Amino acid sequence: PTAASYAHLWSPLCMSYPSTTQEYLAYKESMADSHEPTRGGRILGCSAAMAGAAVNGYTLCVVSGAVPQITEAFRLSLDEKAAVVSVNVIGAMLGGPLGGAVADSH
């Protein structure tokens, strides 16, 4: 494959932004048909983000309360306890971009 075959992947990232008023007005007119989120859509998106943050915080609290019992039941070392707590953060790191991709596709 040549670099040209991958152009569709990086071309939106290398867009040049309008530098003059005329270029800006032409750009704005060309974007008039693009989908703009409605007020309700923005509120729904913000609500979903807040709910996700609340669930993540709740999960961290549950894990921190459960670590002593898990440590005792499975005789975990310090590194193993750290891994149990870190799984939540890793899940958030993977779930964020995945959720963003799904949200952008709709």
PDB file of N, CA and C in Angstrom:
ATOM      1  N   PRO A   1       0.822  -1.200   0.000  1.00  0.00           N
ATOM      2  CA  PRO A   1       0.000   0.000   0.000  1.00  0.00           C
ATOM      3  C   PRO A   1       0.862   1.259   0.000  1.00  0.00           C
ATOM      4  N   THR A   2       0.406   2.233  -0.703  1.00  0.00           N
ATOM      5  CA  THR A   2       1.114   3.508  -0.770  1.00  0.00           C
ATOM      6  C   THR A   2       0.505   4.496   0.218  1.00  0.00           C
ATOM      7  N   ALA A   3       1.193   5.612   0.395  1.00  0.00           N
ATOM      8  CA  ALA A   3       0.694   6.641   1.316  1.00  0.00           C
ATOM      9  C   ALA A   3      -0.646   7.184   0.832  1.00  0.00           C
ATOM     10  N   ALA A   4      -0.852   7.229  -0.474  1.00  0.00           N
ATOM     11  CA  ALA A   4      -2.105   7.752  -1.011  1.00  0.00           C
ATOM     12  C   ALA A   4      -3.293   6.870  -0.621  1.00  0.00           C
ATOM     13  N   SER A   5      -3.046   5.576  -0.447  1.00  0.00           N
ATOM     14  CA  SER A   5      -4.152   4.689  -0.086  1.00  0.00           C
ATOM     15  C   SER A   5      -4.634   4.917   1.343  1.00  0.00           C
ATOM     16  N   TYR A   6      -3.817   5.568   2.160  1.00  0.00           N
ATOM     17  CA  TYR A   6      -4.203   5.876   3.541  1.00  0.00           C
ATOM     18  C   TYR A   6      -4.654   7.324   3.707  1.00  0.00           C
ATOM     19  N   ALA A   7      -4.774   8.055   2.611  1.00  0.00           N
ATOM     20  CA  ALA A   7      -5.095   9.480   2.684  1.00  0.00           C
ATOM     21  C   ALA A   7      -6.430   9.731   3.360  1.00  0.00           C
ATOM     22  N   HIS A   8      -7.405   8.850   3.167  1.00  0.00           N
ATOM     23  CA  HIS A   8      -8.721   9.060   3.765  1.00  0.00           C
ATOM     24  C   HIS A   8      -8.670   8.995   5.288  1.00  0.00           C
ATOM     25  N   LEU A   9      -7.629   8.376   5.854  1.00  0.00           N
ATOM     26  CA  LEU A   9      -7.531   8.274   7.305  1.00  0.00           C
ATOM     27  C   LEU A   9      -6.986   9.546   7.935  1.00  0.00           C
ATOM     28  N   TRP A  10      -6.026  10.182   7.289  1.00  0.00           N
ATOM     29  CA  TRP A  10      -5.383  11.321   7.937  1.00  0.00           C
ATOM     30  C   TRP A  10      -5.776  12.657   7.335  1.00  0.00           C
ATOM     31  N   SER A  11      -6.462  12.694   6.203  1.00  0.00           N
ATOM     32  CA  SER A  11      -6.783  13.972   5.580  1.00  0.00           C
ATOM     33  C   SER A  11      -7.656  14.876   6.459  1.00  0.00           C
ATOM     34  N   PRO A  12      -8.645  14.343   7.224  1.00  0.00           N
ATOM     35  CA  PRO A  12      -9.405  15.265   8.086  1.00  0.00           C
ATOM     36  C   PRO A  12      -8.542  15.886   9.177  1.00  0.00           C
ATOM     37  N   LEU A  13      -7.477  15.196   9.558  1.00  0.00           N
ATOM     38  CA  LEU A  13      -6.617  15.727  10.611  1.00  0.00           C
ATOM     39  C   LEU A  13      -5.728  16.845  10.097  1.00  0.00           C
ATOM     40  N   CYS A  14      -5.486  16.878   8.808  1.00  0.00           N
ATOM     41  CA  CYS A  14      -4.584  17.858   8.218  1.00  0.00           C
ATOM     42  C   CYS A  14      -5.340  18.991   7.531  1.00  0.00           C
ATOM     43  N   MET A  15      -6.623  19.148   7.850  1.00  0.00           N
ATOM     44  CA  MET A  15      -7.414  20.201   7.232  1.00  0.00           C
ATOM     45  C   MET A  15      -6.832  21.566   7.571  1.00  0.00           C
ATOM     46  N   SER A  16      -6.805  22.428   6.582  1.00  0.00           N
ATOM     47  CA  SER A  16      -6.384  23.793   6.881  1.00  0.00           C
ATOM     48  C   SER A  16      -7.637  24.603   7.194  1.00  0.00           C
ATOM     49  N   TYR A  17      -7.540  25.437   8.164  1.00  0.00           N
ATOM     50  CA  TYR A  17      -8.680  26.236   8.577  1.00  0.00           C
ATOM     51  C   TYR A  17      -8.717  27.535   7.781  1.00  0.00           C
ATOM     52  N   PRO A  18      -9.895  28.089   7.561  1.00  0.00           N
ATOM     53  CA  PRO A  18     -10.015  29.308   6.756  1.00  0.00           C
ATOM     54  C   PRO A  18      -9.223  30.455   7.379  1.00  0.00           C
ATOM     55  N   SER A  19      -8.491  31.177   6.525  1.00  0.00           N
ATOM     56  CA  SER A  19      -7.672  32.271   7.049  1.00  0.00           C
ATOM     57  C   SER A  19      -8.270  33.642   6.726  1.00  0.00           C
ATOM     58  N   THR A  20      -9.178  33.708   5.775  1.00  0.00           N
ATOM     59  CA  THR A  20      -9.809  34.979   5.449  1.00  0.00           C
ATOM     60  C   THR A  20     -11.306  34.883   5.716  1.00  0.00           C
ATOM     61  N   THR A  21     -11.941  36.034   5.752  1.00  0.00           N
ATOM     62  CA  THR A  21     -13.382  36.070   5.994  1.00  0.00           C
ATOM     63  C   THR A  21     -14.144  35.367   4.885  1.00  0.00           C
ATOM     64  N   GLN A  22     -13.717  35.561   3.641  1.00  0.00           N
ATOM     65  CA  GLN A  22     -14.396  34.917   2.522  1.00  0.00           C
ATOM     66  C   GLN A  22     -14.262  33.392   2.605  1.00  0.00           C
ATOM     67  N   GLU A  23     -13.062  32.919   2.950  1.00  0.00           N
ATOM     68  CA  GLU A  23     -12.870  31.475   3.096  1.00  0.00           C
ATOM     69  C   GLU A  23     -13.726  30.937   4.238  1.00  0.00           C
ATOM     70  N   TYR A  24     -13.813  31.697   5.327  1.00  0.00           N
ATOM     71  CA  TYR A  24     -14.625  31.268   6.459  1.00  0.00           C
ATOM     72  C   TYR A  24     -16.099  31.181   6.072  1.00  0.00           C
ATOM     73  N   LEU A  25     -16.614  32.196   5.376  1.00  0.00           N
ATOM     74  CA  LEU A  25     -18.019  32.189   4.975  1.00  0.00           C
ATOM     75  C   LEU A  25     -18.312  31.036   4.015  1.00  0.00           C
ATOM     76  N   ALA A  26     -17.380  30.755   3.104  1.00  0.00           N
ATOM     77  CA  ALA A  26     -17.563  29.627   2.192  1.00  0.00           C
ATOM     78  C   ALA A  26     -17.539  28.311   2.971  1.00  0.00           C
ATOM     79  N   TYR A  27     -16.634  28.227   3.951  1.00  0.00           N
ATOM     80  CA  TYR A  27     -16.551  27.019   4.788  1.00  0.00           C
ATOM     81  C   TYR A  27     -17.830  26.841   5.594  1.00  0.00           C
ATOM     82  N   LYS A  28     -18.322  27.931   6.188  1.00  0.00           N
ATOM     83  CA  LYS A  28     -19.540  27.881   6.994  1.00  0.00           C
ATOM     84  C   LYS A  28     -20.739  27.469   6.138  1.00  0.00           C
ATOM     85  N   GLU A  29     -20.815  27.981   4.925  1.00  0.00           N
ATOM     86  CA  GLU A  29     -21.910  27.611   4.027  1.00  0.00           C
ATOM     87  C   GLU A  29     -21.827  26.139   3.632  1.00  0.00           C
ATOM     88  N   SER A  30     -20.608  25.641   3.418  1.00  0.00           N
ATOM     89  CA  SER A  30     -20.457  24.234   3.048  1.00  0.00           C
ATOM     90  C   SER A  30     -20.804  23.308   4.211  1.00  0.00           C
ATOM     91  N   MET A  31     -20.676  23.802   5.429  1.00  0.00           N
ATOM     92  CA  MET A  31     -20.974  22.993   6.604  1.00  0.00           C
ATOM     93  C   MET A  31     -22.432  23.141   7.044  1.00  0.00           C
ATOM     94  N   ALA A  32     -23.221  23.954   6.344  1.00  0.00           N
ATOM     95  CA  ALA A  32     -24.604  24.212   6.744  1.00  0.00           C
ATOM     96  C   ALA A  32     -25.447  22.944   6.720  1.00  0.00           C
ATOM     97  N   ASP A  33     -25.099  22.016   5.860  1.00  0.00           N
ATOM     98  CA  ASP A  33     -25.874  20.779   5.766  1.00  0.00           C
ATOM     99  C   ASP A  33     -25.445  19.740   6.793  1.00  0.00           C
ATOM    100  N   SER A  34     -24.362  19.999   7.515  1.00  0.00           N
ATOM    101  CA  SER A  34     -23.892  19.016   8.491  1.00  0.00           C
ATOM    102  C   SER A  34     -24.830  18.965   9.690  1.00  0.00           C
ATOM    103  N   HIS A  35     -24.797  17.876  10.382  1.00  0.00           N
ATOM    104  CA  HIS A  35     -25.701  17.657  11.510  1.00  0.00           C
ATOM    105  C   HIS A  35     -25.211  18.420  12.735  1.00  0.00           C
ATOM    106  N   GLU A  36     -26.029  19.300  13.228  1.00  0.00           N
ATOM    107  CA  GLU A  36     -25.745  20.017  14.469  1.00  0.00           C
ATOM    108  C   GLU A  36     -26.624  19.414  15.560  1.00  0.00           C
ATOM    109  N   PRO A  37     -26.057  19.108  16.726  1.00  0.00           N
ATOM    110  CA  PRO A  37     -26.886  18.542  17.789  1.00  0.00           C
ATOM    111  C   PRO A  37     -27.917  19.561  18.284  1.00  0.00           C
ATOM    112  N   THR A  38     -29.075  19.061  18.603  1.00  0.00           N
ATOM    113  CA  THR A  38     -30.125  19.924  19.138  1.00  0.00           C
ATOM    114  C   THR A  38     -29.855  20.194  20.617  1.00  0.00           C
ATOM    115  N   ARG A  39     -30.601  21.110  21.187  1.00  0.00           N
ATOM    116  CA  ARG A  39     -30.434  21.411  22.615  1.00  0.00           C
ATOM    117  C   ARG A  39     -30.718  20.165  23.446  1.00  0.00           C
ATOM    118  N   GLY A  40     -31.776  19.437  23.071  1.00  0.00           N
ATOM    119  CA  GLY A  40     -32.102  18.208  23.786  1.00  0.00           C
ATOM    120  C   GLY A  40     -30.999  17.163  23.654  1.00  0.00           C
ATOM    121  N   GLY A  41     -30.390  17.104  22.467  1.00  0.00           N
ATOM    122  CA  GLY A  41     -29.290  16.171  22.268  1.00  0.00           C
ATOM    123  C   GLY A  41     -28.085  16.519  23.119  1.00  0.00           C
ATOM    124  N   ARG A  42     -27.814  17.815  23.244  1.00  0.00           N
ATOM    125  CA  ARG A  42     -26.697  18.255  24.095  1.00  0.00           C
ATOM    126  C   ARG A  42     -26.970  17.920  25.560  1.00  0.00           C
ATOM    127  N   ILE A  43     -28.206  18.175  25.992  1.00  0.00           N
ATOM    128  CA  ILE A  43     -28.560  17.871  27.382  1.00  0.00           C
ATOM    129  C   ILE A  43     -28.455  16.377  27.643  1.00  0.00           C
ATOM    130  N   LEU A  44     -28.940  15.581  26.695  1.00  0.00           N
ATOM    131  CA  LEU A  44     -28.846  14.129  26.838  1.00  0.00           C
ATOM    132  C   LEU A  44     -27.394  13.670  26.884  1.00  0.00           C
ATOM    133  N   GLY A  45     -26.552  14.229  26.020  1.00  0.00           N
ATOM    134  CA  GLY A  45     -25.136  13.868  26.011  1.00  0.00           C
ATOM    135  C   GLY A  45     -24.437  14.235  27.313  1.00  0.00           C
ATOM    136  N   CYS A  46     -24.719  15.430  27.814  1.00  0.00           N
ATOM    137  CA  CYS A  46     -24.123  15.853  29.093  1.00  0.00           C
ATOM    138  C   CYS A  46     -24.631  14.988  30.242  1.00  0.00           C
ATOM    139  N   SER A  47     -25.908  14.648  30.206  1.00  0.00           N
ATOM    140  CA  SER A  47     -26.472  13.791  31.254  1.00  0.00           C
ATOM    141  C   SER A  47     -25.834  12.409  31.237  1.00  0.00           C
ATOM    142  N   ALA A  48     -25.624  11.877  30.049  1.00  0.00           N
ATOM    143  CA  ALA A  48     -24.983  10.561  29.935  1.00  0.00           C
ATOM    144  C   ALA A  48     -23.549  10.617  30.451  1.00  0.00           C
ATOM    145  N   ALA A  49     -22.836  11.702  30.142  1.00  0.00           N
ATOM    146  CA  ALA A  49     -21.465  11.837  30.630  1.00  0.00           C
ATOM    147  C   ALA A  49     -21.426  11.944  32.155  1.00  0.00           C
ATOM    148  N   MET A  50     -22.361  12.697  32.729  1.00  0.00           N
ATOM    149  CA  MET A  50     -22.406  12.832  34.187  1.00  0.00           C
ATOM    150  C   MET A  50     -22.769  11.505  34.844  1.00  0.00           C
ATOM    151  N   ALA A  51     -23.697  10.778  34.231  1.00  0.00           N
ATOM    152  CA  ALA A  51     -24.064   9.474  34.783  1.00  0.00           C
ATOM    153  C   ALA A  51     -22.894   8.515  34.722  1.00  0.00           C
ATOM    154  N   GLY A  52     -22.140   8.557  33.625  1.00  0.00           N
ATOM    155  CA  GLY A  52     -20.957   7.708  33.506  1.00  0.00           C
ATOM    156  C   GLY A  52     -19.915   8.033  34.564  1.00  0.00           C
ATOM    157  N   ALA A  53     -19.708   9.315  34.824  1.00  0.00           N
ATOM    158  CA  ALA A  53     -18.752   9.710  35.856  1.00  0.00           C
ATOM    159  C   ALA A  53     -19.230   9.268  37.230  1.00  0.00           C
ATOM    160  N   ALA A  54     -20.531   9.385  37.489  1.00  0.00           N
ATOM    161  CA  ALA A  54     -21.076   8.963  38.783  1.00  0.00           C
ATOM    162  C   ALA A  54     -20.929   7.453  38.973  1.00  0.00           C
ATOM    163  N   VAL A  55     -21.193   6.701  37.920  1.00  0.00           N
ATOM    164  CA  VAL A  55     -21.051   5.242  38.007  1.00  0.00           C
ATOM    165  C   VAL A  55     -19.592   4.864  38.233  1.00  0.00           C
ATOM    166  N   ASN A  56     -18.681   5.563  37.567  1.00  0.00           N
ATOM    167  CA  ASN A  56     -17.260   5.276  37.760  1.00  0.00           C
ATOM    168  C   ASN A  56     -16.849   5.574  39.205  1.00  0.00           C
ATOM    169  N   GLY A  57     -17.302   6.691  39.746  1.00  0.00           N
ATOM    170  CA  GLY A  57     -16.997   7.015  41.143  1.00  0.00           C
ATOM    171  C   GLY A  57     -17.588   6.008  42.101  1.00  0.00           C
ATOM    172  N   TYR A  58     -18.819   5.594  41.834  1.00  0.00           N
ATOM    173  CA  TYR A  58     -19.463   4.581  42.671  1.00  0.00           C
ATOM    174  C   TYR A  58     -18.675   3.269  42.629  1.00  0.00           C
ATOM    175  N   THR A  59     -18.245   2.880  41.441  1.00  0.00           N
ATOM    176  CA  THR A  59     -17.473   1.643  41.290  1.00  0.00           C
ATOM    177  C   THR A  59     -16.167   1.718  42.067  1.00  0.00           C
ATOM    178  N   LEU A  60     -15.499   2.865  42.018  1.00  0.00           N
ATOM    179  CA  LEU A  60     -14.256   3.016  42.783  1.00  0.00           C
ATOM    180  C   LEU A  60     -14.522   2.883  44.285  1.00  0.00           C
ATOM    181  N   CYS A  61     -15.639   3.459  44.752  1.00  0.00           N
ATOM    182  CA  CYS A  61     -15.984   3.345  46.173  1.00  0.00           C
ATOM    183  C   CYS A  61     -16.280   1.902  46.563  1.00  0.00           C
ATOM    184  N   VAL A  62     -16.997   1.201  45.711  1.00  0.00           N
ATOM    185  CA  VAL A  62     -17.323  -0.203  45.998  1.00  0.00           C
ATOM    186  C   VAL A  62     -16.057  -1.045  46.047  1.00  0.00           C
ATOM    187  N   VAL A  63     -15.167  -0.824  45.076  1.00  0.00           N
ATOM    188  CA  VAL A  63     -13.919  -1.600  45.042  1.00  0.00           C
ATOM    189  C   VAL A  63     -13.075  -1.294  46.270  1.00  0.00           C
ATOM    190  N   SER A  64     -12.993  -0.012  46.648  1.00  0.00           N
ATOM    191  CA  SER A  64     -12.161   0.317  47.811  1.00  0.00           C
ATOM    192  C   SER A  64     -12.727  -0.283  49.090  1.00  0.00           C
ATOM    193  N   GLY A  65     -14.044  -0.411  49.168  1.00  0.00           N
ATOM    194  CA  GLY A  65     -14.644  -1.049  50.335  1.00  0.00           C
ATOM    195  C   GLY A  65     -14.505  -2.557  50.318  1.00  0.00           C
ATOM    196  N   ALA A  66     -14.382  -3.121  49.120  1.00  0.00           N
ATOM    197  CA  ALA A  66     -14.302  -4.580  48.999  1.00  0.00           C
ATOM    198  C   ALA A  66     -12.871  -5.104  49.059  1.00  0.00           C
ATOM    199  N   VAL A  67     -11.884  -4.233  48.878  1.00  0.00           N
ATOM    200  CA  VAL A  67     -10.488  -4.690  48.839  1.00  0.00           C
ATOM    201  C   VAL A  67     -10.082  -5.438  50.112  1.00  0.00           C
ATOM    202  N   PRO A  68     -10.424  -4.970  51.317  1.00  0.00           N
ATOM    203  CA  PRO A  68     -10.016  -5.739  52.501  1.00  0.00           C
ATOM    204  C   PRO A  68     -10.580  -7.171  52.522  1.00  0.00           C
ATOM    205  N   GLN A  69     -11.842  -7.325  52.134  1.00  0.00           N
ATOM    206  CA  GLN A  69     -12.429  -8.669  52.120  1.00  0.00           C
ATOM    207  C   GLN A  69     -11.822  -9.526  51.008  1.00  0.00           C
ATOM    208  N   ILE A  70     -11.577  -8.922  49.855  1.00  0.00           N
ATOM    209  CA  ILE A  70     -10.967  -9.663  48.740  1.00  0.00           C
ATOM    210  C   ILE A  70      -9.545 -10.083  49.114  1.00  0.00           C
ATOM    211  N   THR A  71      -8.815  -9.167  49.755  1.00  0.00           N
ATOM    212  CA  THR A  71      -7.441  -9.469  50.158  1.00  0.00           C
ATOM    213  C   THR A  71      -7.410 -10.636  51.133  1.00  0.00           C
ATOM    214  N   GLU A  72      -8.310 -10.621  52.087  1.00  0.00           N
ATOM    215  CA  GLU A  72      -8.359 -11.690  53.081  1.00  0.00           C
ATOM    216  C   GLU A  72      -8.785 -13.020  52.447  1.00  0.00           C
ATOM    217  N   ALA A  73      -9.795 -12.979  51.595  1.00  0.00           N
ATOM    218  CA  ALA A  73     -10.322 -14.215  51.003  1.00  0.00           C
ATOM    219  C   ALA A  73      -9.341 -14.856  50.041  1.00  0.00           C
ATOM    220  N   PHE A  74      -8.610 -14.041  49.257  1.00  0.00           N
ATOM    221  CA  PHE A  74      -7.713 -14.586  48.245  1.00  0.00           C
ATOM    222  C   PHE A  74      -6.235 -14.443  48.602  1.00  0.00           C
ATOM    223  N   ARG A  75      -5.957 -13.906  49.796  1.00  0.00           N
ATOM    224  CA  ARG A  75      -4.579 -13.700  50.263  1.00  0.00           C
ATOM    225  C   ARG A  75      -3.737 -12.964  49.215  1.00  0.00           C
ATOM    226  N   LEU A  76      -4.205 -11.791  48.837  1.00  0.00           N
ATOM    227  CA  LEU A  76      -3.560 -11.004  47.788  1.00  0.00           C
ATOM    228  C   LEU A  76      -2.351 -10.242  48.324  1.00  0.00           C
ATOM    229  N   SER A  77      -1.327 -10.153  47.475  1.00  0.00           N
ATOM    230  CA  SER A  77      -0.170  -9.319  47.810  1.00  0.00           C
ATOM    231  C   SER A  77      -0.515  -7.863  47.482  1.00  0.00           C
ATOM    232  N   LEU A  78       0.395  -6.962  47.795  1.00  0.00           N
ATOM    233  CA  LEU A  78       0.171  -5.544  47.519  1.00  0.00           C
ATOM    234  C   LEU A  78       0.016  -5.294  46.023  1.00  0.00           C
ATOM    235  N   ASP A  79       0.833  -5.955  45.202  1.00  0.00           N
ATOM    236  CA  ASP A  79       0.738  -5.790  43.748  1.00  0.00           C
ATOM    237  C   ASP A  79      -0.591  -6.328  43.219  1.00  0.00           C
ATOM    238  N   GLU A  80      -1.051  -7.420  43.767  1.00  0.00           N
ATOM    239  CA  GLU A  80      -2.320  -7.997  43.324  1.00  0.00           C
ATOM    240  C   GLU A  80      -3.497  -7.095  43.717  1.00  0.00           C
ATOM    241  N   LYS A  81      -3.409  -6.471  44.912  1.00  0.00           N
ATOM    242  CA  LYS A  81      -4.452  -5.520  45.311  1.00  0.00           C
ATOM    243  C   LYS A  81      -4.469  -4.321  44.360  1.00  0.00           C
ATOM    244  N   ALA A  82      -3.288  -3.859  43.988  1.00  0.00           N
ATOM    245  CA  ALA A  82      -3.203  -2.733  43.051  1.00  0.00           C
ATOM    246  C   ALA A  82      -3.811  -3.108  41.706  1.00  0.00           C
ATOM    247  N   ALA A  83      -3.601  -4.341  41.268  1.00  0.00           N
ATOM    248  CA  ALA A  83      -4.165  -4.790  39.993  1.00  0.00           C
ATOM    249  C   ALA A  83      -5.694  -4.840  40.059  1.00  0.00           C
ATOM    250  N   VAL A  84      -6.240  -5.273  41.190  1.00  0.00           N
ATOM    251  CA  VAL A  84      -7.700  -5.345  41.342  1.00  0.00           C
ATOM    252  C   VAL A  84      -8.312  -3.951  41.210  1.00  0.00           C
ATOM    253  N   VAL A  85      -7.698  -2.957  41.828  1.00  0.00           N
ATOM    254  CA  VAL A  85      -8.219  -1.591  41.772  1.00  0.00           C
ATOM    255  C   VAL A  85      -7.972  -0.981  40.388  1.00  0.00           C
ATOM    256  N   SER A  86      -6.848  -1.299  39.768  1.00  0.00           N
ATOM    257  CA  SER A  86      -6.491  -0.712  38.477  1.00  0.00           C
ATOM    258  C   SER A  86      -7.361  -1.199  37.336  1.00  0.00           C
ATOM    259  N   VAL A  87      -7.978  -2.348  37.469  1.00  0.00           N
ATOM    260  CA  VAL A  87      -8.842  -2.866  36.408  1.00  0.00           C
ATOM    261  C   VAL A  87      -9.963  -1.875  36.110  1.00  0.00           C
ATOM    262  N   ASN A  88     -10.478  -1.206  37.120  1.00  0.00           N
ATOM    263  CA  ASN A  88     -11.535  -0.213  36.919  1.00  0.00           C
ATOM    264  C   ASN A  88     -11.034   0.945  36.061  1.00  0.00           C
ATOM    265  N   VAL A  89      -9.834   1.412  36.329  1.00  0.00           N
ATOM    266  CA  VAL A  89      -9.280   2.528  35.564  1.00  0.00           C
ATOM    267  C   VAL A  89      -9.003   2.094  34.126  1.00  0.00           C
ATOM    268  N   ILE A  90      -8.489   0.890  33.953  1.00  0.00           N
ATOM    269  CA  ILE A  90      -8.228   0.377  32.606  1.00  0.00           C
ATOM    270  C   ILE A  90      -9.539   0.262  31.831  1.00  0.00           C
ATOM    271  N   GLY A  91     -10.586  -0.203  32.503  1.00  0.00           N
ATOM    272  CA  GLY A  91     -11.898  -0.278  31.855  1.00  0.00           C
ATOM    273  C   GLY A  91     -12.404   1.087  31.424  1.00  0.00           C
ATOM    274  N   ALA A  92     -12.175   2.098  32.238  1.00  0.00           N
ATOM    275  CA  ALA A  92     -12.589   3.456  31.878  1.00  0.00           C
ATOM    276  C   ALA A  92     -11.781   3.978  30.693  1.00  0.00           C
ATOM    277  N   MET A  93     -10.488   3.658  30.677  1.00  0.00           N
ATOM    278  CA  MET A  93      -9.641   4.100  29.571  1.00  0.00           C
ATOM    279  C   MET A  93     -10.058   3.451  28.254  1.00  0.00           C
ATOM    280  N   LEU A  94     -10.479   2.216  28.303  1.00  0.00           N
ATOM    281  CA  LEU A  94     -10.917   1.530  27.089  1.00  0.00           C
ATOM    282  C   LEU A  94     -12.355   1.897  26.728  1.00  0.00           C
ATOM    283  N   GLY A  95     -13.195   2.066  27.736  1.00  0.00           N
ATOM    284  CA  GLY A  95     -14.595   2.360  27.495  1.00  0.00           C
ATOM    285  C   GLY A  95     -14.847   3.771  27.002  1.00  0.00           C
ATOM    286  N   GLY A  96     -14.017   4.715  27.415  1.00  0.00           N
ATOM    287  CA  GLY A  96     -14.197   6.098  26.977  1.00  0.00           C
ATOM    288  C   GLY A  96     -14.096   6.261  25.466  1.00  0.00           C
ATOM    289  N   PRO A  97     -12.981   5.864  24.872  1.00  0.00           N
ATOM    290  CA  PRO A  97     -12.881   5.981  23.414  1.00  0.00           C
ATOM    291  C   PRO A  97     -13.919   5.125  22.670  1.00  0.00           C
ATOM    292  N   LEU A  98     -14.201   3.945  23.199  1.00  0.00           N
ATOM    293  CA  LEU A  98     -15.198   3.086  22.552  1.00  0.00           C
ATOM    294  C   LEU A  98     -16.581   3.748  22.599  1.00  0.00           C
ATOM    295  N   GLY A  99     -16.944   4.280  23.757  1.00  0.00           N
ATOM    296  CA  GLY A  99     -18.217   4.981  23.874  1.00  0.00           C
ATOM    297  C   GLY A  99     -18.264   6.232  22.997  1.00  0.00           C
ATOM    298  N   GLY A 100     -17.145   6.927  22.891  1.00  0.00           N
ATOM    299  CA  GLY A 100     -17.079   8.100  22.028  1.00  0.00           C
ATOM    300  C   GLY A 100     -17.264   7.754  20.565  1.00  0.00           C
ATOM    301  N   ALA A 101     -16.651   6.647  20.155  1.00  0.00           N
ATOM    302  CA  ALA A 101     -16.798   6.206  18.764  1.00  0.00           C
ATOM    303  C   ALA A 101     -18.241   5.827  18.460  1.00  0.00           C
ATOM    304  N   VAL A 102     -18.882   5.150  19.402  1.00  0.00           N
ATOM    305  CA  VAL A 102     -20.289   4.770  19.203  1.00  0.00           C
ATOM    306  C   VAL A 102     -21.160   6.025  19.164  1.00  0.00           C
ATOM    307  N   ALA A 103     -20.893   6.979  20.051  1.00  0.00           N
ATOM    308  CA  ALA A 103     -21.687   8.213  20.079  1.00  0.00           C
ATOM    309  C   ALA A 103     -21.488   9.016  18.789  1.00  0.00           C
ATOM    310  N   ASP A 104     -20.261   9.059  18.286  1.00  0.00           N
ATOM    311  CA  ASP A 104     -20.004   9.813  17.059  1.00  0.00           C
ATOM    312  C   ASP A 104     -20.650   9.160  15.845  1.00  0.00           C
ATOM    313  N   SER A 105     -20.819   7.852  15.875  1.00  0.00           N
ATOM    314  CA  SER A 105     -21.399   7.176  14.726  1.00  0.00           C
ATOM    315  C   SER A 105     -22.909   7.373  14.643  1.00  0.00           C
ATOM    316  N   HIS A 106     -23.528   7.814  15.712  1.00  0.00           N
ATOM    317  CA  HIS A 106     -24.980   8.027  15.701  1.00  0.00           C
ATOM    318  C   HIS A 106     -25.206   9.482  15.800  1.00  0.00           C
TER     319      HIS A 106
END
